[in-house]
Each structure stands twice: as C-alpha cells, then as structure tokens.
PDB file of C-alpha atoms and ligand atoms in Angstrom:
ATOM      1  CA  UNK A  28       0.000   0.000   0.000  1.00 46.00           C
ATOM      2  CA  UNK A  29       1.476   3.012  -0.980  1.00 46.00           C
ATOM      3  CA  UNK A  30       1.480   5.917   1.219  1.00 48.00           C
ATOM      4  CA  UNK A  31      -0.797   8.309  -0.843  1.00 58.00           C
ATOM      5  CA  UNK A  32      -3.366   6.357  -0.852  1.00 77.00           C
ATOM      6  CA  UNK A  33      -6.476   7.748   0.281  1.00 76.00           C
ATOM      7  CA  UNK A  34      -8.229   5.671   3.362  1.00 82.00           C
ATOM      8  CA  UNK A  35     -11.623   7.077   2.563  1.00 80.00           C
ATOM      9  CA  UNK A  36     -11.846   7.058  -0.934  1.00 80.00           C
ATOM     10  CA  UNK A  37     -12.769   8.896  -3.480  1.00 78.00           C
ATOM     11  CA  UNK A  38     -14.611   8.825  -6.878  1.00 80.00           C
ATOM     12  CA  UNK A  39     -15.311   4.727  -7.323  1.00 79.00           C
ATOM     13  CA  UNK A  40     -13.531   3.993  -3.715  1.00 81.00           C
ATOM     14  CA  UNK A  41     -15.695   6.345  -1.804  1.00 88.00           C
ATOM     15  CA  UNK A  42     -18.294   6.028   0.848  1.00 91.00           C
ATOM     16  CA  UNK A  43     -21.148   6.360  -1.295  1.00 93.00           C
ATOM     17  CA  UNK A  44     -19.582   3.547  -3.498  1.00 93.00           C
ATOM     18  CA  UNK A  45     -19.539   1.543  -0.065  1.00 95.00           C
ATOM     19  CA  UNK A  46     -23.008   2.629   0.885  1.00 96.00           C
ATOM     20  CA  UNK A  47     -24.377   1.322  -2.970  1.00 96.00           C
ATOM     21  CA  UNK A  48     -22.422  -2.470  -2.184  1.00 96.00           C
ATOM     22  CA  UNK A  49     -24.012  -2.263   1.273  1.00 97.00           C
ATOM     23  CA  UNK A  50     -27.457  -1.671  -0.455  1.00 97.00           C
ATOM     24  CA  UNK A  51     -26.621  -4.196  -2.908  1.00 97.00           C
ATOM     25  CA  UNK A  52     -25.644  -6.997  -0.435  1.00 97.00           C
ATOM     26  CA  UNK A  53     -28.886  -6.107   2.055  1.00 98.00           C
ATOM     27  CA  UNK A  54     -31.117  -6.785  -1.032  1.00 98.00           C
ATOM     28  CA  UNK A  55     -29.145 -10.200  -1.409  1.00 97.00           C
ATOM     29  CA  UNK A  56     -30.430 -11.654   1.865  1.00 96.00           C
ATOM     30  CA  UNK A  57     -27.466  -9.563   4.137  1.00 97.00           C
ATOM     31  CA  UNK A  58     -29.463  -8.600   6.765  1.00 95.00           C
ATOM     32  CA  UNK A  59     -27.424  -8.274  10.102  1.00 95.00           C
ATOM     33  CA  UNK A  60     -26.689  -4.404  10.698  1.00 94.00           C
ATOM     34  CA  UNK A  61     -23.140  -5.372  12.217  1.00 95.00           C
ATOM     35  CA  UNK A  62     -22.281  -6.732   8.791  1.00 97.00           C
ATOM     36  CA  UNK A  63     -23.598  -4.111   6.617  1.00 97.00           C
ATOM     37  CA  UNK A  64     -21.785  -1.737   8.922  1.00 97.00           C
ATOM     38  CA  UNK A  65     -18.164  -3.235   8.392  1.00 97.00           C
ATOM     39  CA  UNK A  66     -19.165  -3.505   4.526  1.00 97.00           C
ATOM     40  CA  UNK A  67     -19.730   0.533   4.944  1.00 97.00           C
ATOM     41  CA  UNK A  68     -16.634   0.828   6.891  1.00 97.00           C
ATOM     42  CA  UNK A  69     -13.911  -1.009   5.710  1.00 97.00           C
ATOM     43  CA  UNK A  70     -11.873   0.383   2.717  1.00 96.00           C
ATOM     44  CA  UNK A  71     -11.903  -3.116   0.698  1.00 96.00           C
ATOM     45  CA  UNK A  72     -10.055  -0.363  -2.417  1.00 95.00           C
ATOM     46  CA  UNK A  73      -7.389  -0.644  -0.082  1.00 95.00           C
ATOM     47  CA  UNK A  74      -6.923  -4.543   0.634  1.00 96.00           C
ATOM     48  CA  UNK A  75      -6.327  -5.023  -3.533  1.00 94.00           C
ATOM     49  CA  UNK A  76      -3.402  -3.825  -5.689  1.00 91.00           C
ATOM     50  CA  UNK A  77      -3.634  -0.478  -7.119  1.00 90.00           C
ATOM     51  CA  UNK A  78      -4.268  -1.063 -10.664  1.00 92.00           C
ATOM     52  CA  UNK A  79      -7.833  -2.975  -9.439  1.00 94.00           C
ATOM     53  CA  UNK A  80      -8.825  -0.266  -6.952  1.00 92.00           C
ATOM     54  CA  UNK A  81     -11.673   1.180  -8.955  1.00 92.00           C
ATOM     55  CA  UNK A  82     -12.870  -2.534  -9.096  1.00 94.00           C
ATOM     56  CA  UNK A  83     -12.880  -2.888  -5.172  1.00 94.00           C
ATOM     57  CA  UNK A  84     -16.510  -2.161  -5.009  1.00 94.00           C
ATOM     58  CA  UNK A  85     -18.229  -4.633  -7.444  1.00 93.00           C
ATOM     59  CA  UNK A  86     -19.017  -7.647  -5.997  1.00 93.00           C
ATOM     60  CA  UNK A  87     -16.640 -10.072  -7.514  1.00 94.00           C
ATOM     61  CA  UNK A  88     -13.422 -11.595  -6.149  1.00 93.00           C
ATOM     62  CA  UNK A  89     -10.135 -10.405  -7.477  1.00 95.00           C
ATOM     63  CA  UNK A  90      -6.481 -11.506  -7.600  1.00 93.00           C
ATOM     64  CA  UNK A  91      -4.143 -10.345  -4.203  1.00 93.00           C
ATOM     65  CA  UNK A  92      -0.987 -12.266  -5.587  1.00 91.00           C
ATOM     66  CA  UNK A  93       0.380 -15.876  -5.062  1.00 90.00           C
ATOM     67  CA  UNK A  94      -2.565 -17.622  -6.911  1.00 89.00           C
ATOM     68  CA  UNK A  95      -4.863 -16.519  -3.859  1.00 92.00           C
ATOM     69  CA  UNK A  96      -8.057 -14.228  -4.265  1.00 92.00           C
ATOM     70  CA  UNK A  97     -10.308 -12.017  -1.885  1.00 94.00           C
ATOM     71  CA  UNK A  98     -13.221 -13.481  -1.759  1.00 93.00           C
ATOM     72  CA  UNK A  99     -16.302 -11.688  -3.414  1.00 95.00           C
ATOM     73  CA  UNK A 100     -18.149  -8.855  -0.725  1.00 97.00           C
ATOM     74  CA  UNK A 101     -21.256 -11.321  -0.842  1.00 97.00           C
ATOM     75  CA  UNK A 102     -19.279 -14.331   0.644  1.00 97.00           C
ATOM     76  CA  UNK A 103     -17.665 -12.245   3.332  1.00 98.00           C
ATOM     77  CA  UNK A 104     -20.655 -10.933   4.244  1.00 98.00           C
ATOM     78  CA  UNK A 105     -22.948 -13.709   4.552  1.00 98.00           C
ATOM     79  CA  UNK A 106     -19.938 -15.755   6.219  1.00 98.00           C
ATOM     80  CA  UNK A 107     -19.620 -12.997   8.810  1.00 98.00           C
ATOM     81  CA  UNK A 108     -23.707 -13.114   9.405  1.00 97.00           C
ATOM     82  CA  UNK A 109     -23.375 -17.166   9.108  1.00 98.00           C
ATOM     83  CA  UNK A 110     -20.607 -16.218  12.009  1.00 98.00           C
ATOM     84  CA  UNK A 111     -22.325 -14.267  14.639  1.00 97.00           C
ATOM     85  CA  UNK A 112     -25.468 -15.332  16.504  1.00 93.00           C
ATOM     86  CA  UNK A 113     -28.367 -13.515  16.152  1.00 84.00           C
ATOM     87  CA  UNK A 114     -28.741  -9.819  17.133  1.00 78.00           C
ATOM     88  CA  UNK A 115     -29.545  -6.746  16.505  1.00 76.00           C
ATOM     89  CA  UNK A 116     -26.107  -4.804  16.782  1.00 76.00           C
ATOM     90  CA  UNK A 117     -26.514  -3.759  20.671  1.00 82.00           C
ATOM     91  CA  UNK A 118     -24.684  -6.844  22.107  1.00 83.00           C
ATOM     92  CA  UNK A 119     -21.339  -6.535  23.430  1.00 87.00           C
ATOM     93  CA  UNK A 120     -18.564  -8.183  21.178  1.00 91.00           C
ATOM     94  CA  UNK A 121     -17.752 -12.156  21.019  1.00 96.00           C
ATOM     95  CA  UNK A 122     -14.409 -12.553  23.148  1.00 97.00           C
ATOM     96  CA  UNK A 123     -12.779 -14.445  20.566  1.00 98.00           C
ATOM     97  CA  UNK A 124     -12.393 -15.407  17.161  1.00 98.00           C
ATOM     98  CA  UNK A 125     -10.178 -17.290  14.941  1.00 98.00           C
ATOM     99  CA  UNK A 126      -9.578 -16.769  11.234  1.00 98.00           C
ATOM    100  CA  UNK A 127      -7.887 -19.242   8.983  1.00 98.00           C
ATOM    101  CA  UNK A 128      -6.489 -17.531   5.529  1.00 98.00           C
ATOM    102  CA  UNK A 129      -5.518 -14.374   6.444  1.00 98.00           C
ATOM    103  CA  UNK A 130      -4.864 -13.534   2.194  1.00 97.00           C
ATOM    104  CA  UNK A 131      -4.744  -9.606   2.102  1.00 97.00           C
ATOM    105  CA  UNK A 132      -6.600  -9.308   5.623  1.00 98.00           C
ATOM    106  CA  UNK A 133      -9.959  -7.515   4.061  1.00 98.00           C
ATOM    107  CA  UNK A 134     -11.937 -10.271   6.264  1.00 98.00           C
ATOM    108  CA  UNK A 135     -10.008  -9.883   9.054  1.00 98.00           C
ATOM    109  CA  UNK A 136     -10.665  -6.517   9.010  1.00 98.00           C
ATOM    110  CA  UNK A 137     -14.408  -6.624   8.411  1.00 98.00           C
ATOM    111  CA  UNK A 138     -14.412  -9.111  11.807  1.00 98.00           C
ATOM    112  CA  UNK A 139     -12.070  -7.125  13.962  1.00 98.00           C
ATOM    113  CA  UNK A 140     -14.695  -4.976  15.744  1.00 97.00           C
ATOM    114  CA  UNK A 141     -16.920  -8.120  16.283  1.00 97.00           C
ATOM    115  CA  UNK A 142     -14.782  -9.603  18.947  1.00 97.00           C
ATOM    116  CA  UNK A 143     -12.754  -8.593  21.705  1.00 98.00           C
ATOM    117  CA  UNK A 144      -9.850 -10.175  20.019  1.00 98.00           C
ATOM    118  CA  UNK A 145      -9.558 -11.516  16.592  1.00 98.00           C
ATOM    119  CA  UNK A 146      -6.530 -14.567  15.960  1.00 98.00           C
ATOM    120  CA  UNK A 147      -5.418 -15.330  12.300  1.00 98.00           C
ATOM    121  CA  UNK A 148      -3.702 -17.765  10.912  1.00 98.00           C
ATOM    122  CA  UNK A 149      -1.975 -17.740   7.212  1.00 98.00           C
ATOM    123  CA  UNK A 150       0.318 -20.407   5.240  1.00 98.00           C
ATOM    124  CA  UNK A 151       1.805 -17.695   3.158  1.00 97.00           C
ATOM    125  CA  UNK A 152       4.404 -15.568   5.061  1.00 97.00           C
ATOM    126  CA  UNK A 153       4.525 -12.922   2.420  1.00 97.00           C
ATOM    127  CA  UNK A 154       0.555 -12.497   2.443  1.00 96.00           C
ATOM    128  CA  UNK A 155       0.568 -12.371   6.458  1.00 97.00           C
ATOM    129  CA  UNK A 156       3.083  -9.974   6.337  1.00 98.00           C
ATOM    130  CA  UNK A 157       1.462  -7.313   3.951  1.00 97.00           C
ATOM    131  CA  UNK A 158      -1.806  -8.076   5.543  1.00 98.00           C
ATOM    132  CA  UNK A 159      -0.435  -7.359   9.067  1.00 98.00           C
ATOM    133  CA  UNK A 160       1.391  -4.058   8.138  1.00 98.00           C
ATOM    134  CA  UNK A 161      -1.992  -2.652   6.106  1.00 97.00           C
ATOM    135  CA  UNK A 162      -4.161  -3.501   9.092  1.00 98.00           C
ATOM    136  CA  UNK A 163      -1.655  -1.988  11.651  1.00 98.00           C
ATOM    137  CA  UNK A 164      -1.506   0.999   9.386  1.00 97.00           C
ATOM    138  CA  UNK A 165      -5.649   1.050   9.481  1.00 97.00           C
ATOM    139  CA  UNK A 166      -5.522   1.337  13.117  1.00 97.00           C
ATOM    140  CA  UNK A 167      -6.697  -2.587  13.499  1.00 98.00           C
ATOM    141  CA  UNK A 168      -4.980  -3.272  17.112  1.00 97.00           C
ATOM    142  CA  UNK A 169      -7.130  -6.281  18.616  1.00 98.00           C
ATOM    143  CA  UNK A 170      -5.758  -8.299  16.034  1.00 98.00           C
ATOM    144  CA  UNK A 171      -2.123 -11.485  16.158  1.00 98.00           C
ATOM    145  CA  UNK A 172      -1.300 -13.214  13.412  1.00 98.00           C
ATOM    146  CA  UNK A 173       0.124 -16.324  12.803  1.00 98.00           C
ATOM    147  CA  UNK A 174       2.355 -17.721  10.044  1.00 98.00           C
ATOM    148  CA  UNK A 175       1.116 -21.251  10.161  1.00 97.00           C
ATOM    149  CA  UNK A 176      -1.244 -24.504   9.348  1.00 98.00           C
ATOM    150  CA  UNK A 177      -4.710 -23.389   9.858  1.00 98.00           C
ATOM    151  CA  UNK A 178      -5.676 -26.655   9.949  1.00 97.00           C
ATOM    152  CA  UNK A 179      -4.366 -27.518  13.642  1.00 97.00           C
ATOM    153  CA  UNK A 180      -6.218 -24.690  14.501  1.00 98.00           C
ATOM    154  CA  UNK A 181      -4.712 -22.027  17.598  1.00 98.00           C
ATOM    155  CA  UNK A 182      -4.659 -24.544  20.577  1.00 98.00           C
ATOM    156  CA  UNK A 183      -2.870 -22.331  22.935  1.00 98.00           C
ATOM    157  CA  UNK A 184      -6.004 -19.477  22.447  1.00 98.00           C
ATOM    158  CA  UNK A 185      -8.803 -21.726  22.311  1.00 98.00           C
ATOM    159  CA  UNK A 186     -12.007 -22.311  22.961  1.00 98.00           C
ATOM    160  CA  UNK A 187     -13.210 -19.910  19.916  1.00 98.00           C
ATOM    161  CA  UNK A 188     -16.862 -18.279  20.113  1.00 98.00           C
ATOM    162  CA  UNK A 189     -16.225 -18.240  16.313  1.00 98.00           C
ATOM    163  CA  UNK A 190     -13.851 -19.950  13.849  1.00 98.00           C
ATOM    164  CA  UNK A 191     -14.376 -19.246  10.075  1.00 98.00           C
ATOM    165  CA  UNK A 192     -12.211 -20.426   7.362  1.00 98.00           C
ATOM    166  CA  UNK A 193     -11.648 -19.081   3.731  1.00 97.00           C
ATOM    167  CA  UNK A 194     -10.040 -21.567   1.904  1.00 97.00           C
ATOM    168  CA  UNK A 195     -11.639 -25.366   1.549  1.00 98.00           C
ATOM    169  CA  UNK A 196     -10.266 -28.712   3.084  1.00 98.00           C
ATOM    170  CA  UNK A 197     -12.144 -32.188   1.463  1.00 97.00           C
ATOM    171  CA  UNK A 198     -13.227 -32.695   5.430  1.00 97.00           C
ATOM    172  CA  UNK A 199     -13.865 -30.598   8.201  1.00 98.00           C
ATOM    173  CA  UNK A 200     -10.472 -30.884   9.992  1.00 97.00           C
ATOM    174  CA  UNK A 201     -11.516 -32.619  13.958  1.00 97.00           C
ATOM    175  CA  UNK A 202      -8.982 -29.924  15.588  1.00 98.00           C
ATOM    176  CA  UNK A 203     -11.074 -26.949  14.520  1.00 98.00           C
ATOM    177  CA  UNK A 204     -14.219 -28.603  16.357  1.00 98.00           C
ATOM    178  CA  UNK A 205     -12.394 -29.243  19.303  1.00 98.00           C
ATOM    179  CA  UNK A 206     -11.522 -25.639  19.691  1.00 98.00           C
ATOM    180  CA  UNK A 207     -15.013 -24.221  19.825  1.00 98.00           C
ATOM    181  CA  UNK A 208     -16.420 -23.101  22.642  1.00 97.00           C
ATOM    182  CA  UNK A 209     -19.754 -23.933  23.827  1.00 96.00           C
ATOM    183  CA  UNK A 210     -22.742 -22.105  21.500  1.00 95.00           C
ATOM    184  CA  UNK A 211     -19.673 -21.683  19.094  1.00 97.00           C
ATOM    185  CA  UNK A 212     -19.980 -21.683  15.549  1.00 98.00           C
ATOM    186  CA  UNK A 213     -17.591 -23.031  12.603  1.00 98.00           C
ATOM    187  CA  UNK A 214     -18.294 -21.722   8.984  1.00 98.00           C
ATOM    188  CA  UNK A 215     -15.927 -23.802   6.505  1.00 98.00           C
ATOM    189  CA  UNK A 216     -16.017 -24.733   2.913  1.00 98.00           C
ATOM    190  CA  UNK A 217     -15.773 -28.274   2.369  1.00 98.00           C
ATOM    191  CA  UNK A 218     -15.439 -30.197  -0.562  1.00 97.00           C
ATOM    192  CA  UNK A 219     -13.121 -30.534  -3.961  1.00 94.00           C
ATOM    193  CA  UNK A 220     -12.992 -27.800  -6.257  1.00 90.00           C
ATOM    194  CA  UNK A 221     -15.770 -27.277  -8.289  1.00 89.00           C
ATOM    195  CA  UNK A 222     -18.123 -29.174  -5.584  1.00 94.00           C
ATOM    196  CA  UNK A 223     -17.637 -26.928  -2.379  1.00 98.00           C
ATOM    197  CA  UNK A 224     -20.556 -27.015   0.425  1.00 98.00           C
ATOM    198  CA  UNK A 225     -20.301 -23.924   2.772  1.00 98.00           C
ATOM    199  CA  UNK A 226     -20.902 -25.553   5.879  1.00 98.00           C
ATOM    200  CA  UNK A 227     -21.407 -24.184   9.607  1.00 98.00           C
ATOM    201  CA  UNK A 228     -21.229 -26.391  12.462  1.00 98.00           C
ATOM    202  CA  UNK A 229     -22.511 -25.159  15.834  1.00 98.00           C
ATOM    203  CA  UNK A 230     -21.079 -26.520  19.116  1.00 97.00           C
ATOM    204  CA  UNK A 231     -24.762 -27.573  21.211  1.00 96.00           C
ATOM    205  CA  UNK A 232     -24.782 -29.383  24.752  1.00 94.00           C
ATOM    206  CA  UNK A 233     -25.727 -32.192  23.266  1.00 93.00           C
ATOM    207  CA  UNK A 234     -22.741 -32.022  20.250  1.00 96.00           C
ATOM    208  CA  UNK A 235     -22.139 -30.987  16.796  1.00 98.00           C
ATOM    209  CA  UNK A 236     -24.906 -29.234  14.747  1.00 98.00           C
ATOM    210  CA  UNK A 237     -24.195 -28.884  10.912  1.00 98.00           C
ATOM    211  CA  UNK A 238     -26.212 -27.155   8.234  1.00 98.00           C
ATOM    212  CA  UNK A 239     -25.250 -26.469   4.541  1.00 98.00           C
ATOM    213  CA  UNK A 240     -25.690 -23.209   3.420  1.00 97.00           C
ATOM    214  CA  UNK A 241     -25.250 -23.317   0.178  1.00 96.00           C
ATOM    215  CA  UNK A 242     -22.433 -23.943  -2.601  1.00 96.00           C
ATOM    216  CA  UNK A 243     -19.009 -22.024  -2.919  1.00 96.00           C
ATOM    217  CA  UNK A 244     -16.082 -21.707  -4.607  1.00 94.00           C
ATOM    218  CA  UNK A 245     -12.447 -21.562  -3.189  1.00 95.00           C
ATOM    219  CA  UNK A 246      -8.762 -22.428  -2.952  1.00 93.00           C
ATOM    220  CA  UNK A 247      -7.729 -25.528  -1.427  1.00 95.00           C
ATOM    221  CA  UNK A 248      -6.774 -25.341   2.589  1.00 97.00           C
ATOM    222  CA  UNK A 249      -3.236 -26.232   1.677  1.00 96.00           C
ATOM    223  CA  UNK A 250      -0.971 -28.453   4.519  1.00 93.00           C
ATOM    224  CA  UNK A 251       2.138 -27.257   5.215  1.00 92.00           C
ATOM    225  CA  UNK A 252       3.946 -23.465   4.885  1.00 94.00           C
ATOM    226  CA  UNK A 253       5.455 -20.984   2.148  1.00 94.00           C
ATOM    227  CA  UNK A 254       7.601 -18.470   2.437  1.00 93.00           C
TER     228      UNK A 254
HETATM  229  N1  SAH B 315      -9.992 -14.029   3.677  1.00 54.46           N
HETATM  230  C1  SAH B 315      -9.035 -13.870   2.625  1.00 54.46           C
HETATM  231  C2  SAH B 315      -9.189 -14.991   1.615  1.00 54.46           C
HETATM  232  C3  SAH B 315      -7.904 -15.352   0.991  1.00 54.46           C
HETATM  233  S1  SAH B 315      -7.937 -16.802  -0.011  1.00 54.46           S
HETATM  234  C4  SAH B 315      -9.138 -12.503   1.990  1.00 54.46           C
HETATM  235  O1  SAH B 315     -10.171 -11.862   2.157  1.00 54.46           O
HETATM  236  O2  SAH B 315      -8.202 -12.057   1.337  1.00 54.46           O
HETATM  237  C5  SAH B 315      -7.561 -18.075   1.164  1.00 54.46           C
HETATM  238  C6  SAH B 315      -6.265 -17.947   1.924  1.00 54.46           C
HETATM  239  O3  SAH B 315      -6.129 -19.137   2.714  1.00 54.46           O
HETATM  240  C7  SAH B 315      -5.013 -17.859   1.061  1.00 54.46           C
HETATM  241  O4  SAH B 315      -4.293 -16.714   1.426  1.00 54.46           O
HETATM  242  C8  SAH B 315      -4.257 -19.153   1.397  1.00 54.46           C
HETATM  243  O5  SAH B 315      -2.854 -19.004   1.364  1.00 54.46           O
HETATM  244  C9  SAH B 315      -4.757 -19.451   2.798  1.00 54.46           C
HETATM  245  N2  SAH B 315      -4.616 -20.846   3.232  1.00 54.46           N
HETATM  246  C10 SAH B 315      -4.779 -21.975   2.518  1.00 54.46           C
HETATM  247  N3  SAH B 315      -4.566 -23.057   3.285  1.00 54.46           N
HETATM  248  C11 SAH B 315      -4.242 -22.617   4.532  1.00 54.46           C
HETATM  249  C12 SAH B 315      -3.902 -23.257   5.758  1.00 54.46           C
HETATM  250  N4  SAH B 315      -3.836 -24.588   5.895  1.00 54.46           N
HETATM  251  N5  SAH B 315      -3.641 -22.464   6.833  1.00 54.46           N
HETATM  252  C13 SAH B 315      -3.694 -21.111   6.744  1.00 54.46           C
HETATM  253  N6  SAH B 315      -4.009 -20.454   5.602  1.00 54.46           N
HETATM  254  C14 SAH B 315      -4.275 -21.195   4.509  1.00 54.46           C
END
C-alpha cells in the first residue's frame, strides 16, 4: 500500500460507493446491521493492488498475488452473518475469534470490531506480512497473526466463540471442532474444487450441529507453509 493512498476514498472507492455495495448486499439476503456496517466501513479499495482499486466495489473476487483471491463482498458478508449469533447490533462483542487464511486481511478486518480479540492464521508468510502491516496501518490493534497450518487450529487461544475459514479442506479438519467453545460456531467450505458445500457447524450441549448453506467456490486449505 502506498502511502498516498487515500483511506476514505474517493470517486469509485468512496463512501457512497460503499453505501451502494451495502445496499446491494442487504437486497441479497445480508441482513445483520453489524455486517452491513463493516461492509460501509472497511476500505476493501485498499486490501487489492492499485491497478484494481476502482474494481474494489463490485461484488466479484479479485487476484491479491500468489494464486490466492479475496473473496467476493457477498461471501464475506454472509460468512460474517453465518458467524455471529443472532442480534440486533446492541450486544457486546464475542471474546474471541479465529480466522484461517488471512490472504490480504480484508476479512479480518471486516471481523475485527466483532470480537474482543480476533486470531489469524496464514500459510503464506509474504501475504501475512502485507496483511499485518496494512491492518496496523488502518488502526486494526485487537488483532495477532500467525504464520502457520490453519488446519491444527490455535490450541494455545482456544475455545473460539467463532472460527471461520476461507479456503476449503475435502473434510472438516476434527482440531477446529475441538476448539469451539460452547454455542460456538464453525463456517468452513468443504469439498473438492468445483463441488464446495459452505458448511457451519454449531457446538450444542448435546454435540455438533451442521447445516449447509449453500455452494461455494475456493482455494484448497493447503498443509504445510510458504515463504
Ligand atoms: N480471507 C481472505 C481470503 C484469501 S484466499 C481474503 O479476504 O483475502 C484463502 C487464503 O487461505 C489464502 O491466502 C491461502 O494461502 C490461505 N490458506 C490456505 N490453506 C491454509 C492453511 N492450511 N492455513 C492457513 N491459511 C491457509
């Protein structure tokens, strides 16, 4: 991110670009005032290179480097909803929630506020560490990072009220359900390419409670770590 650029926007980055995706997304089935606030708030023109800023506000994903994407403003929104239980924007934030794929930190971002303290965890070290400098720069502060296999989860941090993950293992990995806390909630994709189920799995007294909600599209939850 280059220093110039302008946080709130102007032109086809501005507010009232935000405010017309916000519209957009409510009149897709985005109901949930806390989401529709972060899409308002956070500068998603900033999370993509330069050269696709006045693309930041259409609802599509686009390239962030290393064969990764952000995910289209629909998905992150209706993940974030699929996230947070029920309200109506007056309760006080979850205590804590882990993210797996940081990619260029626009998610993270949009769930910082949500929760007391927000955990992510990335493969990619170069992706974490331009995500983590642009979200310091933002002001983001409730907010550690990880360089790391999000599929072992944060054991050290857990139990999660929330764990949502943005790239797709073939099965849910067991470590990720062990870290949720009671009432906690898991939204994964799972599946092969091309056959993707986003899934959420809520933790209940009496176990696991899973519900599709529908069919996505993205990367592969890789094993292992790059540089
Ligand atoms: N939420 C991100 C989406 C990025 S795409 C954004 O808005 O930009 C998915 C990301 O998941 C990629 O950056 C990829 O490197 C990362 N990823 C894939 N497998 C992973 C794993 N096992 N642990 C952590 N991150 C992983």
């Amino acid at each position: 991110m280059s220093e110039q650029r302008d946080p709130r926007g102007i032109g086809m980055t501005s507010a009232r670009t935000r405010e017309r995706l916000a519209q957009r997304l409510a009149a897709n089935g985005i109901q949930d005032p806390r989401v529709l606030e972060r899409i308002r708030s956070v500068p998603r023109h900033l999370f993509v290179d330069e050269a696709l800023e006045t693309r930041a506000y259409e609802d599509s994903p686009l390239p962030i480097g290393q064969g990764q994407t952000i995910s289209q403003p629909w998905i992150v929104a209706m993940m974030t909803q699929a996230l947070l239980p029920p309200g109506n924007g007056a309760e006080p934030p979850l205590e804590k929630l882990l993210e797996i794929g940081t990619g260029c930190g626009y998610q993270t971002a949009v769930l910082s506020p949500l929760a007391r303290r927000v955990f992510t965890i990335e493969r990619i070290g170069s992706l974490q560490r331009q995500a983590r400098t642009r979200l310091n720069e933002l002001g983001f502060g409730n907010i550690r990072y990880r360089h790391g296999d999000g599929m072992a989860g944060w054991p050290g941090q857990a139990p999660f009220n929330g764990i949502i993950v943005t790239a797709a293992p073939t099965e849910i990995p067991p470590l990720l359900l062990e870290q949720l806390a009671p009432a906690g909630r898991l939204v994964i994709p799972v599946g092969p390419p091309g056959q993707q189920d986003l899934v959420r799995v809520t933790r209940g007294e009496e176990g696991f409670h899973s519900e599709v909600l529908g069919r996505v599209s993205f990367v592969p939850l890789l094993g292992g770590t790059d540089r």
